[in-house]
mmCIF file of C-alpha atoms in Angstrom:
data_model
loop_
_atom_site.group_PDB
_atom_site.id
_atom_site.type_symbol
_atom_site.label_atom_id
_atom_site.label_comp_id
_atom_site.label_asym_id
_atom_site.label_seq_id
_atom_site.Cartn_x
_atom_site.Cartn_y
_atom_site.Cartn_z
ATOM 1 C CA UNK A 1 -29.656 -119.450 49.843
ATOM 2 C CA UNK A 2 -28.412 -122.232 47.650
ATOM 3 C CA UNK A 3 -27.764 -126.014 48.411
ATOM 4 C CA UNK A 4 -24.674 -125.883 48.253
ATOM 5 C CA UNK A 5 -24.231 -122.936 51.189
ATOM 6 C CA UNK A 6 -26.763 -124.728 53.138
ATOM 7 C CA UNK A 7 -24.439 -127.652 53.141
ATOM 8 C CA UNK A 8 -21.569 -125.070 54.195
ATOM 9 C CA UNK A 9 -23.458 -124.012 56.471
ATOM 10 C CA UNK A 10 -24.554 -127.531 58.124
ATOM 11 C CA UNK A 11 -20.925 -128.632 57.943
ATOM 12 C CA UNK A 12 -19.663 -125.913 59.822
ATOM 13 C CA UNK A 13 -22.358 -126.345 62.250
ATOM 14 C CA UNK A 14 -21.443 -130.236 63.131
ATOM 15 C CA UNK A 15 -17.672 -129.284 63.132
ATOM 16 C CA UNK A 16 -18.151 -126.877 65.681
ATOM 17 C CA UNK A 17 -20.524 -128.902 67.215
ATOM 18 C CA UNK A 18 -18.014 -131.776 67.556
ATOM 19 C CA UNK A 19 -14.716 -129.653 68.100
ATOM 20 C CA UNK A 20 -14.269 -128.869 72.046
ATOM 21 C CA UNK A 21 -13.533 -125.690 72.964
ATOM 22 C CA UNK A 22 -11.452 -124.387 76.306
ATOM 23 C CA UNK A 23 -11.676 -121.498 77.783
ATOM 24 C CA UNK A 24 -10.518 -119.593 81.273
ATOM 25 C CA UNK A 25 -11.892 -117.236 83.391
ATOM 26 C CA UNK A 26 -10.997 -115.544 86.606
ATOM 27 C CA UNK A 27 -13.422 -115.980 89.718
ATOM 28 C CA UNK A 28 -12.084 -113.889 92.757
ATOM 29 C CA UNK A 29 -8.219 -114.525 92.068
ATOM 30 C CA UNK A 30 -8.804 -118.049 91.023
ATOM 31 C CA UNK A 31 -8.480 -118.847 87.665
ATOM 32 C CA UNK A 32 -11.066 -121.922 86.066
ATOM 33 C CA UNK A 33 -10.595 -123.505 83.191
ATOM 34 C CA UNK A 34 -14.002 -125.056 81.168
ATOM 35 C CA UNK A 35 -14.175 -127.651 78.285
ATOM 36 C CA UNK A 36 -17.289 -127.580 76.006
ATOM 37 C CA UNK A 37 -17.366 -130.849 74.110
ATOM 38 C CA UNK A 38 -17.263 -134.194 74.580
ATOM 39 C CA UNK A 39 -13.760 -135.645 76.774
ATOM 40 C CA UNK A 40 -13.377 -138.323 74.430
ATOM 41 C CA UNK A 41 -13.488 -136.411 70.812
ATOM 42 C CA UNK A 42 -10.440 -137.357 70.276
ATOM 43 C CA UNK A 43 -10.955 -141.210 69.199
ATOM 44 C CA UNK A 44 -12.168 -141.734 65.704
ATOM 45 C CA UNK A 45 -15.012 -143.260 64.706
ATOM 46 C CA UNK A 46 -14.778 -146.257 61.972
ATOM 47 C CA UNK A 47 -17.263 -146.951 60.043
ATOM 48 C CA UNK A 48 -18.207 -150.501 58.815
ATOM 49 C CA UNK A 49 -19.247 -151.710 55.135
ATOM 50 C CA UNK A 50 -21.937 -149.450 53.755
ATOM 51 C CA UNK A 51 -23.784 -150.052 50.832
ATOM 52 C CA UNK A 52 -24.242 -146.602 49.089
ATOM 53 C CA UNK A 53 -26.881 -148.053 46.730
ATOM 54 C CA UNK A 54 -30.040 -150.012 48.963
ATOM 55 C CA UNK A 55 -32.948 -150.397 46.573
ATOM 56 C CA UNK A 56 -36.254 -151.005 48.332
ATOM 57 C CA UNK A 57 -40.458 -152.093 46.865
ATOM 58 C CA UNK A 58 -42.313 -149.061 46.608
ATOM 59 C CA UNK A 59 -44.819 -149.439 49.925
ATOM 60 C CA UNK A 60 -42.434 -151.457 51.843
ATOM 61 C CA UNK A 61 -40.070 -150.855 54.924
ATOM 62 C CA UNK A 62 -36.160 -150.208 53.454
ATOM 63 C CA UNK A 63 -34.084 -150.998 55.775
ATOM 64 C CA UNK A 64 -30.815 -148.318 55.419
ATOM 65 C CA UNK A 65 -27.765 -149.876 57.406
ATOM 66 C CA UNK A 66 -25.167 -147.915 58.955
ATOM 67 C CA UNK A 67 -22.457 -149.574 61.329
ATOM 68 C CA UNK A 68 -20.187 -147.646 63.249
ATOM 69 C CA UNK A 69 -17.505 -148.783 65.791
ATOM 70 C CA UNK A 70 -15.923 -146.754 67.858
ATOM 71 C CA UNK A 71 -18.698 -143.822 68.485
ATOM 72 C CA UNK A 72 -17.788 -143.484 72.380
ATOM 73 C CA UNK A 73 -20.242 -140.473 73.073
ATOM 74 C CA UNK A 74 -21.123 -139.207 69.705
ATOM 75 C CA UNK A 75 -24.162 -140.056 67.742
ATOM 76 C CA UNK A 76 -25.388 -141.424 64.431
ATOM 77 C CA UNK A 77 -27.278 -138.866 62.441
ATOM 78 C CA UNK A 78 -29.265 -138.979 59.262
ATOM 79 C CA UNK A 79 -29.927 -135.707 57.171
ATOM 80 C CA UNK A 80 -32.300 -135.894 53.967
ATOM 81 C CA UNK A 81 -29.958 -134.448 51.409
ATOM 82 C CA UNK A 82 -32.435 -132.436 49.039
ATOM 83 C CA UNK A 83 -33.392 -130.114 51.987
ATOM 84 C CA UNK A 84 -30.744 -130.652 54.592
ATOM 85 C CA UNK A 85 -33.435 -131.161 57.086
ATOM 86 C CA UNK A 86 -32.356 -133.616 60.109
ATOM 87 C CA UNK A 87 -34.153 -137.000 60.395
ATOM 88 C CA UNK A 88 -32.713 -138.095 63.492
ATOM 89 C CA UNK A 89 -29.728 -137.744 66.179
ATOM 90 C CA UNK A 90 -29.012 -140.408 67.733
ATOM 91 C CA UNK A 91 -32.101 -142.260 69.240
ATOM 92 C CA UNK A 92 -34.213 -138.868 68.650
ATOM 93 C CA UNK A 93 -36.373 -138.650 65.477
ATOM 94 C CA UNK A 94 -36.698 -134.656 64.338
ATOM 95 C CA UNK A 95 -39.817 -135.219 61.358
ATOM 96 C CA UNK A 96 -43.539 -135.774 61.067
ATOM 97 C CA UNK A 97 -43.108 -138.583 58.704
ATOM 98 C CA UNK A 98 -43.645 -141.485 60.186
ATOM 99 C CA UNK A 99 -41.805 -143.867 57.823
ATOM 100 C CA UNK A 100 -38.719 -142.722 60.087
ATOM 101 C CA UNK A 101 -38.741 -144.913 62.987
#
């Protein structure tokens, strides 16, 4: 698969992810109605002044900012962009390498 339908794939995937869905169902003549998703998708988050260049000394800790108002009950995640792998959601790191923190 090529990089550019894995990152198809892993937009689709946080769309849906972040897109609540309704549905309805009938329990012994009464009729139910679920949400999946967060209540409060419908606020937008803003984000604040990001530097898209952050150079860094080879050995050292780089610091990579990201400031985001308005999040209400999503999180912040980072993906590494040559394999699409997830780094971290949130407060949750997802990699062996311990230079994520």
């Amino acid at each position: 698969m090529t990089v550019g339908r894995w990152l198809e794939l892993a937009v689709t995937i946080m769309v849906l992810a972040a897109t609540p869905a309704t549905g309805r169902y009938d329990r012994g003549g009464q009729q139910h109605s679920i949400t999946w998703g967060r209540a409060n998708s419908h606020s937008s988050a803003i984000f604040g002044n990001i530097p898209t260049n952050v150079t860094a000394v080879f050995g050292h800790r780089a610091r990579l900012p990201c400031q985001v108002k308005n999040l209400g009950l999503k999180d912040v995640s980072w993906i590494r962009q040559r394999d699409l792998h997830i780094l971290t959601v949130g407060i949750f790191t997802y990699t062996s390498d311990d230079r994520f923190q």
